[in-house]
Coordinates of C-alpha atoms and ligand atoms in Angstrom, one line a residue:
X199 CA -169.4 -30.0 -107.5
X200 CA -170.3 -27.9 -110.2
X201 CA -169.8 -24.6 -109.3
X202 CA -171.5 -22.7 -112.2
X203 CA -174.7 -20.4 -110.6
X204 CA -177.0 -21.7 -113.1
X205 CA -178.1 -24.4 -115.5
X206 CA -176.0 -27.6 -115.6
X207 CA -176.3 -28.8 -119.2
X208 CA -178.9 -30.7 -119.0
X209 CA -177.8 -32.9 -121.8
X210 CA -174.8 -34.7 -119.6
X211 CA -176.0 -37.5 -116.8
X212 CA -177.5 -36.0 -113.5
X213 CA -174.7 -35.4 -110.5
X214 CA -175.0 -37.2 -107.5
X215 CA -173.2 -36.9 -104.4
X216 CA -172.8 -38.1 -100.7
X217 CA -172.5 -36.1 -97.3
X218 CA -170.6 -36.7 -93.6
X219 CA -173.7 -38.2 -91.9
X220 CA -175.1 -40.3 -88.9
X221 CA -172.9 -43.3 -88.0
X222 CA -175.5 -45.0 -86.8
X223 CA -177.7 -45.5 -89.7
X224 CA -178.1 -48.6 -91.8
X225 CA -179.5 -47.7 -95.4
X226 CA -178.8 -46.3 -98.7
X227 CA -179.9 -43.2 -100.1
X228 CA -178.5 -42.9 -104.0
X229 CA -179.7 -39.5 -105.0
X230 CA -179.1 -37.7 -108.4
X231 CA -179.5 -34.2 -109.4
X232 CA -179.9 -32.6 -112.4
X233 CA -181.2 -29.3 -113.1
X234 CA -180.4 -25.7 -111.3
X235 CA -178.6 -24.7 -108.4
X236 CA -182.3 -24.5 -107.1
X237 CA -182.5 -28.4 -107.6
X238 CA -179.0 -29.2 -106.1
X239 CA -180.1 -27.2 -102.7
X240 CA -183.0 -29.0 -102.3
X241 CA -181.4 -32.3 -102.8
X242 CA -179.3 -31.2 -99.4
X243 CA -182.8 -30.5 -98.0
X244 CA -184.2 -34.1 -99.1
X245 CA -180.7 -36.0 -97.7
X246 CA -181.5 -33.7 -94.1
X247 CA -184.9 -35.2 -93.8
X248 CA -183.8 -38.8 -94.9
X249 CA -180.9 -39.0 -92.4
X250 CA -183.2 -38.2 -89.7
X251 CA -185.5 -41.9 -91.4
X252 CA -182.1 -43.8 -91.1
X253 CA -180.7 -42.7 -94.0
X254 CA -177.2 -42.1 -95.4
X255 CA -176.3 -41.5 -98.5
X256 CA -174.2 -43.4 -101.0
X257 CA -172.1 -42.6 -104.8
X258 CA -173.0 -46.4 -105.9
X259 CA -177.1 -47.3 -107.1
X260 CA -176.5 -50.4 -107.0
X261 CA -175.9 -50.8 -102.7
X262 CA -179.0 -48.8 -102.7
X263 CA -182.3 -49.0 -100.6
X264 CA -183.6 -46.1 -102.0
X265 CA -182.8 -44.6 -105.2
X266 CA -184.3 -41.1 -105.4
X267 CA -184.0 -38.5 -108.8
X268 CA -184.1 -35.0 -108.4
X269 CA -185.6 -33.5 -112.0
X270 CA -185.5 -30.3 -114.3
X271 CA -188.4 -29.8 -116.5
X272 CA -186.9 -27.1 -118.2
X273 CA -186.0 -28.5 -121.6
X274 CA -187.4 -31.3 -123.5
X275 CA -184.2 -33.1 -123.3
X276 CA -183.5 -32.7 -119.6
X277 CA -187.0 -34.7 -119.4
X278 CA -185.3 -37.2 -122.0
X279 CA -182.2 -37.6 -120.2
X280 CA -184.4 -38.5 -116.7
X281 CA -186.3 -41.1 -118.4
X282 CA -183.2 -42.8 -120.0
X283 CA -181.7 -42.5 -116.5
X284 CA -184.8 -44.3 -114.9
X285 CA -184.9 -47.1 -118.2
X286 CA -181.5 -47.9 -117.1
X287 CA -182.6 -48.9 -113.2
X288 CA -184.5 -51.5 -114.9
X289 CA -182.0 -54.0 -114.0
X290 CA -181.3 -53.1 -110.6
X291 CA -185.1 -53.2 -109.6
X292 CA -185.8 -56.2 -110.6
X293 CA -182.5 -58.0 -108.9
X294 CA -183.9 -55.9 -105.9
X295 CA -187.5 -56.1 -105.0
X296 CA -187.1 -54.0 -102.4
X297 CA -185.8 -51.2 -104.1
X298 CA -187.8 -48.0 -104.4
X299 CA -187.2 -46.0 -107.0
X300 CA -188.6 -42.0 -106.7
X301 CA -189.0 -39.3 -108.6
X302 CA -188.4 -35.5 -106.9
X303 CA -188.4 -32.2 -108.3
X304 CA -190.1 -30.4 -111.1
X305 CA -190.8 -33.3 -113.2
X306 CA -192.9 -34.9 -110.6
X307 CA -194.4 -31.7 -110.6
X308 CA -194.9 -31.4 -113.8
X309 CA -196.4 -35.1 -114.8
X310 CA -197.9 -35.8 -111.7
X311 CA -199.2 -39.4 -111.6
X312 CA -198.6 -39.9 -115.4
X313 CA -195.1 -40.8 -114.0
X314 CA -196.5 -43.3 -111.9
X315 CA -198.8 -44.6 -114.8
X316 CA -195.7 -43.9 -117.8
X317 CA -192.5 -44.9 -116.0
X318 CA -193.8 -48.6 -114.5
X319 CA -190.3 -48.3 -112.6
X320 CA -191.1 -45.5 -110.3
X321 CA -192.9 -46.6 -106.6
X322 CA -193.0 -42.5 -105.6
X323 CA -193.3 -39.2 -107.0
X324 CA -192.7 -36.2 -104.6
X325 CA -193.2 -32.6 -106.0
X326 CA -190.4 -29.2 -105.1
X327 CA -192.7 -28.5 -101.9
X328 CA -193.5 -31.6 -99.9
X329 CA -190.1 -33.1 -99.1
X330 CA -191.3 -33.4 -95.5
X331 CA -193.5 -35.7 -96.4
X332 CA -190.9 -38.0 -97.5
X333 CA -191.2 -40.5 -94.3
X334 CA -194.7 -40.8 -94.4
X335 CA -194.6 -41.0 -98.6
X336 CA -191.6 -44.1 -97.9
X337 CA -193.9 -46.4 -95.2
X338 CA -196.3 -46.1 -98.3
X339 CA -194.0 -48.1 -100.4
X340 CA -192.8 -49.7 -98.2
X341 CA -196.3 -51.2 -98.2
X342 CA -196.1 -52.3 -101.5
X343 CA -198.0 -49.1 -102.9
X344 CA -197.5 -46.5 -104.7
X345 CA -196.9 -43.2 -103.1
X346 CA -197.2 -39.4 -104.7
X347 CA -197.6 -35.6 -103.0
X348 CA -197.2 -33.4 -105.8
X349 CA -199.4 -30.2 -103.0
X350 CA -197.5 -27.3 -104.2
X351 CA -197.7 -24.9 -100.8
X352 CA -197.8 -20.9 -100.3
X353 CA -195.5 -20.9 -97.2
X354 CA -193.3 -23.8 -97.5
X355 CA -189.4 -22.6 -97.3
X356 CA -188.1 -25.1 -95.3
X357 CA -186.5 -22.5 -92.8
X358 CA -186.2 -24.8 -89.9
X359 CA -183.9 -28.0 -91.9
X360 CA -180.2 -27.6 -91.7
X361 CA -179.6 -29.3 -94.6
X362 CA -177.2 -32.0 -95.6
X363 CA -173.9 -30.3 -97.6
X364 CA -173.8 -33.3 -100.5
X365 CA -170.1 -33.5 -102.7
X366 CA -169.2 -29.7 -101.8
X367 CA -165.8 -28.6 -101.2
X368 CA -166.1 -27.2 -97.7
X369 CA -165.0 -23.5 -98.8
X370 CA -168.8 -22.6 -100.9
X371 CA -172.5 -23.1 -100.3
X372 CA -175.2 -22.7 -101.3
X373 CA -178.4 -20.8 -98.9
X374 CA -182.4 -20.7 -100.2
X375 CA -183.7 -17.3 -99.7
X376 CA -187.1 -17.5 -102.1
X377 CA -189.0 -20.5 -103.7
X378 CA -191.4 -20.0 -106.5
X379 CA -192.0 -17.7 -109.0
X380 CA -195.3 -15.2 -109.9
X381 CA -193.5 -13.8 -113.1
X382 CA -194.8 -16.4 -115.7
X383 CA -192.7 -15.5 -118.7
X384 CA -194.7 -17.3 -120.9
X385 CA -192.0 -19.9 -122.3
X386 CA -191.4 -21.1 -118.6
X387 CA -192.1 -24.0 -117.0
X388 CA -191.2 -22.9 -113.0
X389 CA -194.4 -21.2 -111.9
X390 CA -196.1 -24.5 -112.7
X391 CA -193.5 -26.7 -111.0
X392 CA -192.3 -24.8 -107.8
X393 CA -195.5 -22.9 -107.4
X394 CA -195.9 -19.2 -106.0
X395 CA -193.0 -17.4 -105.2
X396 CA -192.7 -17.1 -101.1
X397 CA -189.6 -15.6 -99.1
X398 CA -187.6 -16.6 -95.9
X399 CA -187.1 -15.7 -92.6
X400 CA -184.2 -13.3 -92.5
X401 CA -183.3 -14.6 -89.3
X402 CA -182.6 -18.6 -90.5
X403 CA -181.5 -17.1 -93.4
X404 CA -178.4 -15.7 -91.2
X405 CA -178.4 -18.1 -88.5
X406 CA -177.4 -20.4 -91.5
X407 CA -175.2 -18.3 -93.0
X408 CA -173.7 -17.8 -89.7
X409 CA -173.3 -21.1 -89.3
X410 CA -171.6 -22.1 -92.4
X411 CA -168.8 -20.2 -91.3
X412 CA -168.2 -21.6 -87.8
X413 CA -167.8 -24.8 -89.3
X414 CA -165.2 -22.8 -91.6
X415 CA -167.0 -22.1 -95.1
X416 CA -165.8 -18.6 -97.0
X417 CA -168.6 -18.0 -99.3
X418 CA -172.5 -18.1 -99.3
X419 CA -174.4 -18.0 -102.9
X420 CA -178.1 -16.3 -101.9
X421 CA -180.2 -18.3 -103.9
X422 CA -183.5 -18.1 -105.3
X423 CA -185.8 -18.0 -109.2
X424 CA -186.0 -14.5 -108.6
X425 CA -184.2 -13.2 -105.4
X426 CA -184.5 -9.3 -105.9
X427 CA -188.5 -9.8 -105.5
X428 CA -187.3 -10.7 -102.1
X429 CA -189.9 -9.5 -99.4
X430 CA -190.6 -11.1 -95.7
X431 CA -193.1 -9.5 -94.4
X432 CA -194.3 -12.2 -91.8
X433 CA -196.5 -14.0 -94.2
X434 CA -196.6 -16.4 -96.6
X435 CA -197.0 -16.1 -100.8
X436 CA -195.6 -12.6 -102.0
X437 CA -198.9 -12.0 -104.0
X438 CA -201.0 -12.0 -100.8
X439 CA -198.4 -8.6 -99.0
X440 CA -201.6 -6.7 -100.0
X441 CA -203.3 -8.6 -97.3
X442 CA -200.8 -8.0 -94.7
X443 CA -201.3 -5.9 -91.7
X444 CA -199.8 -2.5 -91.4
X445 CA -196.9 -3.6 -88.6
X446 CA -195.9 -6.5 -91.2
X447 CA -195.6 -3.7 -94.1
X448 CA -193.2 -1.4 -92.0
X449 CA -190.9 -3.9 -91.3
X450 CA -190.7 -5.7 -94.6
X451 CA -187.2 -6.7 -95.6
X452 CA -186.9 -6.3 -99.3
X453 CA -183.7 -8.1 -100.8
X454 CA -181.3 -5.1 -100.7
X455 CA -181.7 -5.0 -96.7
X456 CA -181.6 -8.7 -96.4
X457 CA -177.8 -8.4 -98.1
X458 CA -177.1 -5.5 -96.3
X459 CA -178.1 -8.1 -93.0
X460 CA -176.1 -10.6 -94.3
X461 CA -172.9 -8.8 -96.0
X462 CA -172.7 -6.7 -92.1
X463 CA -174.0 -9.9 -89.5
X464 CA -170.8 -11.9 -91.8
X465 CA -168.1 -9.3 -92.4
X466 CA -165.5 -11.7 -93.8
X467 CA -168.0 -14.0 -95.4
X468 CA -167.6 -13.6 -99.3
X469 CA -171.8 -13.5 -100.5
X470 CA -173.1 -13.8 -104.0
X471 CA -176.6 -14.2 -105.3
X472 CA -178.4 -15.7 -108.0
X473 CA -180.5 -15.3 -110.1
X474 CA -181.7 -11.8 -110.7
X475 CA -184.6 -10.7 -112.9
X476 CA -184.2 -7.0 -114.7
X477 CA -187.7 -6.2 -114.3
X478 CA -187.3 -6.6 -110.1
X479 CA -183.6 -5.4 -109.6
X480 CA -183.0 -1.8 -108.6
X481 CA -180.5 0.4 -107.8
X482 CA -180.8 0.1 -103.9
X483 CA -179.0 -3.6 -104.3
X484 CA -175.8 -2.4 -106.4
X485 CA -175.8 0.6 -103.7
X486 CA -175.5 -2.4 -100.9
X487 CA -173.0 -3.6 -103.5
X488 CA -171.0 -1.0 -103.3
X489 CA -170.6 -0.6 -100.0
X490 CA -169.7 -4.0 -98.9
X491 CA -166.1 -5.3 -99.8
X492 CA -167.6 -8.4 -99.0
X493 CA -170.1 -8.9 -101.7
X494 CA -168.7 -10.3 -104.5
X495 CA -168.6 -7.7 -107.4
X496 CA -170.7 -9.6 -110.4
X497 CA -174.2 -10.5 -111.3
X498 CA -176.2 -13.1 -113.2
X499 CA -178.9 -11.3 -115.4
X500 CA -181.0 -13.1 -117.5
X501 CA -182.1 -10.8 -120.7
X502 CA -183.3 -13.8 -122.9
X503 CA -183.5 -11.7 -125.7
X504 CA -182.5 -8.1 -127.0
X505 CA -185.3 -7.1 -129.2
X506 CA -188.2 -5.3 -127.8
X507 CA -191.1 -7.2 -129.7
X508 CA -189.6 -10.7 -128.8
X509 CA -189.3 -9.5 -125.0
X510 CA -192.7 -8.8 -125.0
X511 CA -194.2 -12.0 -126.2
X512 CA -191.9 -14.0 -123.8
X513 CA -193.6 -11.4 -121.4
X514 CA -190.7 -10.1 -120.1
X515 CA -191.7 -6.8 -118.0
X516 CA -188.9 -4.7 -119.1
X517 CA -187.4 -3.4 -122.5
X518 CA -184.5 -3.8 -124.1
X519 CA -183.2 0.0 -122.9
X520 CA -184.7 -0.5 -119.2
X521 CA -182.4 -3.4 -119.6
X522 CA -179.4 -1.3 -120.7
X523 CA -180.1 1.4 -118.4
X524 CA -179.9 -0.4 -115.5
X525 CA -176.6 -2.3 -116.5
X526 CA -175.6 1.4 -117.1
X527 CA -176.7 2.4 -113.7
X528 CA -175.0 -1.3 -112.1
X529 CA -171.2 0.1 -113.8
X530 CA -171.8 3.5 -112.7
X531 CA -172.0 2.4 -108.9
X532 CA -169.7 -0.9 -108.7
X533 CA -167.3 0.4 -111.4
X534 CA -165.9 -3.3 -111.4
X535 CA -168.9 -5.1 -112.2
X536 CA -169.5 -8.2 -114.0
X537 CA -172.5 -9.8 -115.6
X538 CA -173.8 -13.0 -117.0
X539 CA -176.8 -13.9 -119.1
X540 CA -179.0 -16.3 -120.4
X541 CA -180.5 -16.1 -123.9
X542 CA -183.3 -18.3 -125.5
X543 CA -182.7 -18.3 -129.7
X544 CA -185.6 -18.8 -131.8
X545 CA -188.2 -18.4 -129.2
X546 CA -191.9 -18.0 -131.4
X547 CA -192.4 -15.1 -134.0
X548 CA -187.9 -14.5 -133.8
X549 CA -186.7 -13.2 -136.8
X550 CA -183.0 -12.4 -138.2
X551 CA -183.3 -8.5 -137.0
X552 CA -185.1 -9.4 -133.8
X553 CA -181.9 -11.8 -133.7
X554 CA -179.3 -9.9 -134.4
X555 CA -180.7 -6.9 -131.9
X556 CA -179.7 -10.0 -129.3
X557 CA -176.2 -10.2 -130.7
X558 CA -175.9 -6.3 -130.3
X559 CA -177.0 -5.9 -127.2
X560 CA -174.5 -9.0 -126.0
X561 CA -171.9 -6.5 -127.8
X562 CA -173.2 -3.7 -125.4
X563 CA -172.8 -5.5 -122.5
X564 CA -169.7 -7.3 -122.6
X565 CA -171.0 -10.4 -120.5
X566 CA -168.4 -11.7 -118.9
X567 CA -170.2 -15.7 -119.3
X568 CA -173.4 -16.6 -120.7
X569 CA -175.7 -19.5 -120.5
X570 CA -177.6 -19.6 -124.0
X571 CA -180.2 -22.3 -125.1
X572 CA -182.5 -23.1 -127.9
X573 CA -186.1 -23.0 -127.6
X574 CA -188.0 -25.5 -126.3
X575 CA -191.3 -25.6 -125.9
X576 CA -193.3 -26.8 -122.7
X577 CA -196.4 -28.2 -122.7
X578 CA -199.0 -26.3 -120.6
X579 CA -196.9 -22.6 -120.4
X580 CA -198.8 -19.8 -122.1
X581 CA -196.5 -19.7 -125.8
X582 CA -197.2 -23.0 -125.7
X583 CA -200.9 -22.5 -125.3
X584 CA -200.9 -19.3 -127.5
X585 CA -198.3 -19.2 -129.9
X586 CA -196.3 -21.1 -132.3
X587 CA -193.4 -22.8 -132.1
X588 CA -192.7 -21.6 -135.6
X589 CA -188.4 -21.1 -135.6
X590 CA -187.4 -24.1 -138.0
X591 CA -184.6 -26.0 -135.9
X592 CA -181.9 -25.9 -138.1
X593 CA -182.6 -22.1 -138.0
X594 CA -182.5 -22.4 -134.1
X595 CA -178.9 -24.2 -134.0
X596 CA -177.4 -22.1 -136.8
X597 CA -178.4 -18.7 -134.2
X598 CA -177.5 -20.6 -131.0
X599 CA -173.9 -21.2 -132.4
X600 CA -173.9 -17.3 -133.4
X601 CA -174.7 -16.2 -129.8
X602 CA -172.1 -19.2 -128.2
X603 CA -169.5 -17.9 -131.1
X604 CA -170.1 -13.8 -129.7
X605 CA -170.3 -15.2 -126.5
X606 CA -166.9 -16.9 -126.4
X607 CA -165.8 -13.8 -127.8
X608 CA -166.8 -11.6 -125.5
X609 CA -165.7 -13.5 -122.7
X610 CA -162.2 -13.7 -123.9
X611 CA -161.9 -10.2 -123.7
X612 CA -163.6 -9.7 -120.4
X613 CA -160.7 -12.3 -119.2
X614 CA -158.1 -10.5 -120.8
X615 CA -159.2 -7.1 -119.1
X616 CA -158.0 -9.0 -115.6
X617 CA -155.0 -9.7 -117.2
X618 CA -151.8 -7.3 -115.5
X619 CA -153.3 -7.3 -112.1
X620 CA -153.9 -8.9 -108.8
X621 CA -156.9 -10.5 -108.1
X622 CA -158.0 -11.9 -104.6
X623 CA -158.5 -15.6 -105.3
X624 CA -161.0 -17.8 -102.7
X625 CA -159.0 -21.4 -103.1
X626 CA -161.8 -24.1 -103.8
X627 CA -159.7 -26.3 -104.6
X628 CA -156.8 -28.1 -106.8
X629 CA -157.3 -27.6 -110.1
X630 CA -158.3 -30.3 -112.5
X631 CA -155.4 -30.3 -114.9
X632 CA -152.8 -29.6 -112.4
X633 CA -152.1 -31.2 -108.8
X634 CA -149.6 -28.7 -108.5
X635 CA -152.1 -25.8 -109.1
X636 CA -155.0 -24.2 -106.7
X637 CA -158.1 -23.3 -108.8
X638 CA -160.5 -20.4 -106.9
X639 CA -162.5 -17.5 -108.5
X640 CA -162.3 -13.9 -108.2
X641 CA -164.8 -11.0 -106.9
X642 CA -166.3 -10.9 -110.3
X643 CA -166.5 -15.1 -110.4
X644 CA -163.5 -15.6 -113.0
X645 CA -161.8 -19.1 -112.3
X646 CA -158.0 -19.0 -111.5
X647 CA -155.8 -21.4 -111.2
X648 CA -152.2 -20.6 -109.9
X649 CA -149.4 -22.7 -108.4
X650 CA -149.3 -23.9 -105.2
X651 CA -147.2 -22.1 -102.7
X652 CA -146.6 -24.0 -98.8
X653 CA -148.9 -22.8 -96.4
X654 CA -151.6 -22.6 -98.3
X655 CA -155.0 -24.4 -97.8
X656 CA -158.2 -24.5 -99.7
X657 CA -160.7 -21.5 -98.1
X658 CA -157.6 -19.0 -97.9
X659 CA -158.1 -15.8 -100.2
X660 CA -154.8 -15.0 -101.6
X661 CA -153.8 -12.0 -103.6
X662 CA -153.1 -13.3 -107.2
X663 CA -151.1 -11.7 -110.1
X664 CA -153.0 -12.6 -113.0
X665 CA -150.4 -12.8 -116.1
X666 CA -152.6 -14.6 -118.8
X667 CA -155.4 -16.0 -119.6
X668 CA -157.6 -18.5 -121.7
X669 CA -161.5 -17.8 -122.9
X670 CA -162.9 -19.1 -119.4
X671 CA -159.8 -18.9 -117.2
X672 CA -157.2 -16.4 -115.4
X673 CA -153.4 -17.2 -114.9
X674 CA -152.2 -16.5 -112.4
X675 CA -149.4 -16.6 -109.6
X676 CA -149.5 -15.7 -105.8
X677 CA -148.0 -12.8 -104.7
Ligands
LIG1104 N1 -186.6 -23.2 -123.7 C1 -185.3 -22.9 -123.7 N2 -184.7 -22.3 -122.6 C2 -185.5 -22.0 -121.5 N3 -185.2 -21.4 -120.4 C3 -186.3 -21.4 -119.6 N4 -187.3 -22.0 -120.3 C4 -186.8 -22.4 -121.5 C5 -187.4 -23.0 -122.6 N5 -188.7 -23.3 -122.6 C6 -183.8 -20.9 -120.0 C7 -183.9 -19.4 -119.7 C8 -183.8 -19.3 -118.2 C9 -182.9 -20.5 -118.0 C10 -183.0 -21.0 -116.6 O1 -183.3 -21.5 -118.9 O2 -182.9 -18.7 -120.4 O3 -183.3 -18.1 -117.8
LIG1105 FE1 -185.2 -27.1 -114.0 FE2 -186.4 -24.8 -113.6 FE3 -187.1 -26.8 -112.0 FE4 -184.6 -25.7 -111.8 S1 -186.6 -24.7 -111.4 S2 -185.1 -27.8 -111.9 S3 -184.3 -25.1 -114.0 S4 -187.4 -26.6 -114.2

């Protein structure tokens, strides 16, 4: 399992992955994911609801029944990298007539029936917010037709499905608090593929927490577009809280309080979150930060870009020193704080200076990681509709390797800065390189990897010396 908060490079093949499921059932559910976190959660939604049709899943295509991809529309080339993927089934379908190939996620979303009219191989396309209607979607096919729900809904969370933990190590999961997103930054293509951003019931949201830890997981990643626009109030879309009555204002849970829930209702639980958005994060969450030993000490914040005139046509509803003042504020109350980014390059209208006030302000920060991409443009988003694409792309590679370069930079001093002290380490596993070795991650979501010593298991947190490190990793050894 890829264990990174964010974006899985969109340019390697999808991930796919199998669960402990019902003895009893007979077929084969192959199912890929590519994408966000976001996409890899609901994939654990969509193997739930299958299991209940008969459903298990399986690692090899070729025993499948049903072959099923989960899709990013992000980039350009996470589109590419689906439809080489679905060229590639070609084969398999045809040695197979009774095969069905679907298509999940936000490029269902996205293209609609064009898949069904473009990609000749597909037999369903299912969009981010009607996964129940899976079973009746697969008797379609199973008809010989084609079979597409692409109804993007205003209340849809899918509170009530315990779903399916596909490839994970046992120790980490993952728990949906929001779906959707109103923000419409204007290079984006999420508010058109996972539709208006909606919360969940605090209560499953806890019941499933709580329940991850009876059957012995250690840490819960919160997980949402935008989670600190977090507000159950009872209702459904978080545009329509205007309309709510007064007994569903005064007891709205904003984000902060639904940590606050969580972090006190799972006192030994360790609990990130992900992804924050600067213009909805305030002080009250690094206050429930601080007070929690249990919340893990580091935050992913997305600042795309540091120049004030380029955050304003990406219609980004902060500035660059809103932006600084609340990382300012974040250090002030959780002195041991880390952060993360992502920044677009070469997004319409970017010159050198509005360039290099991004590479200042990363200097400024001291982002411990950073997720950084070139910019793509998506048909039917509002730079699309209204501005031009206008960054030449060797310009946009030569400024992407300048912020990865800075980055790498950066990071290695962040990691050094652990260096000299002890760390507790959540065990996740062996490492990669080294059998001998546990790998885990720290408060502020370093990777460590530190010899084995007996009696340990994976999900014990052990306190760590951390002698050295590398650009992305502490070592260390047990204390
Ligand atoms: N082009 C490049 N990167 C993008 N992102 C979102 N849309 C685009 C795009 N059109 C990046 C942003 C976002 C992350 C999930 O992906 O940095 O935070
Ligand atoms: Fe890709 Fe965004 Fe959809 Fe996630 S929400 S799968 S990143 S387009």
């Amino acid at each position: 399992m890829n264990f990174e908060l964010k974006i899985i490079d969109e340019t390697k093949q999808g991930e796919a992955f199998a669960g402990a499921e019902k003895t009893e059932n007979s077929k084969k559910l192959f199912l890929e994911s590519y994408g966000c976190q976001m996409n890899f959660s609901d994939s654990e939604i969509v193997a739930s609801i299958l299991n209940r049709e008969g459903y298990n899943t399986t690692l090899k295509p070729e025993e499948a029944d049903l072959i099923l991809l989960n899709t990013c529309s992000i980039r350009e080339k996470a589109e590419q990298t689906v439809r080489k993927r679905l060229s590639q089934f070609k084969n398999l379908k045809s040695e197979k007539p009774n095969l069905t190939v679907g298509v999940l996620g936000c490029m269902a979303e996205r293209l609609k029936t064009k898949f069904l009219e473009e990609e000749h191989l597909v037999d369903l396309v299912v969009g981010p917010d009607a996964y129940r209607d899976l079973p009746n979607l697969l008797k379609e096919t199973e008809d010989g037709r084609d079979a597409i729900n692409v109804l993007l809904s205003k209340e849809e969370t899918y509170a009530d499905i315990n779903p399916v933990r596909l490839g994970g190590n046992g120790v980490t999961a993952f728990v949906t608090i929001t779906r959707g997103c109103d923000n419409m930054c204007t290079f984006c293509v999420v508010p058109f593929t996972r539709g208006r951003e909606r919360s969940r019931d605090p209560h499953s949201i806890i019941e499933e927490c709580k329940n991850l830890w009876s059957i012995g997981y250690k840490e819960v990643t919160l997980l949402g577009q935008n989670v600190d626009s977090y507000l159950w109030y009872g209702g459904g879309a978080k545009k329509d809280f205007e309309k709510a009555t007064e007994i569903q204002k005064a007891t709205a849970v904003d984000f902060s309080q639904l940590l606050d829930f969580v972090a006190t209702a799972l006192p030994e639980m360790r609990i990130r979150f992900s992804t924050s958005n600067p213009q909805d994060m305030n002080v009250s969450v690094f206050e429930v930060m601080a007070k929690h030993k249990n919340i893990c000490k580091y935050v992913h914040l997305p600042v795309q870009s540091g120049s004030d005139k380029i955050l304003q046509r990406m219609n980004r509803q902060h500035t660059r020193s809103e932006y600084l003042d609340l990382i300012k504020k974040a250090k002030e109350t959780v002195p041991d704080i880390a952060f993360s980014q992502d920044i677009i390059v070469g997004f319409c209208g970017e010159t050198e200076e509005d360039h290099r006030d991004t590479l200042n302000l990363m200097k400024e920060v001291e982002y411990d990681y950073g997720y950084m991409f070139a910019y793509s443009e998506r048909p039917g988003t509002p730079a699309h509709k209204k501005m031009k694409d206008d960054v030449p792309a060797d310009v946009k590679q030569r400024r992407l390797a300048e912020v990865i370069a800075l980055q790498g930079a950066l990071s290695r001093k962040r990691m050094s800065s652990y260096v000299g002290k002890i760390h507790e380490i959540l065990i996740e596993g062996e490492s990669k390189k080294n059998k001998n070795q546990w790998k885990g991650r720290n408060s502020q979501n370093a990777v460590c990897v530190f010899d084995k010593t007996e009696g340990q298991k994976i999900g014990d947190t052990v306190s760590v010396f951390v002698h050295g490190n590398t650009q992305g990793t502490l070592l260390g050894r047990a204390e």
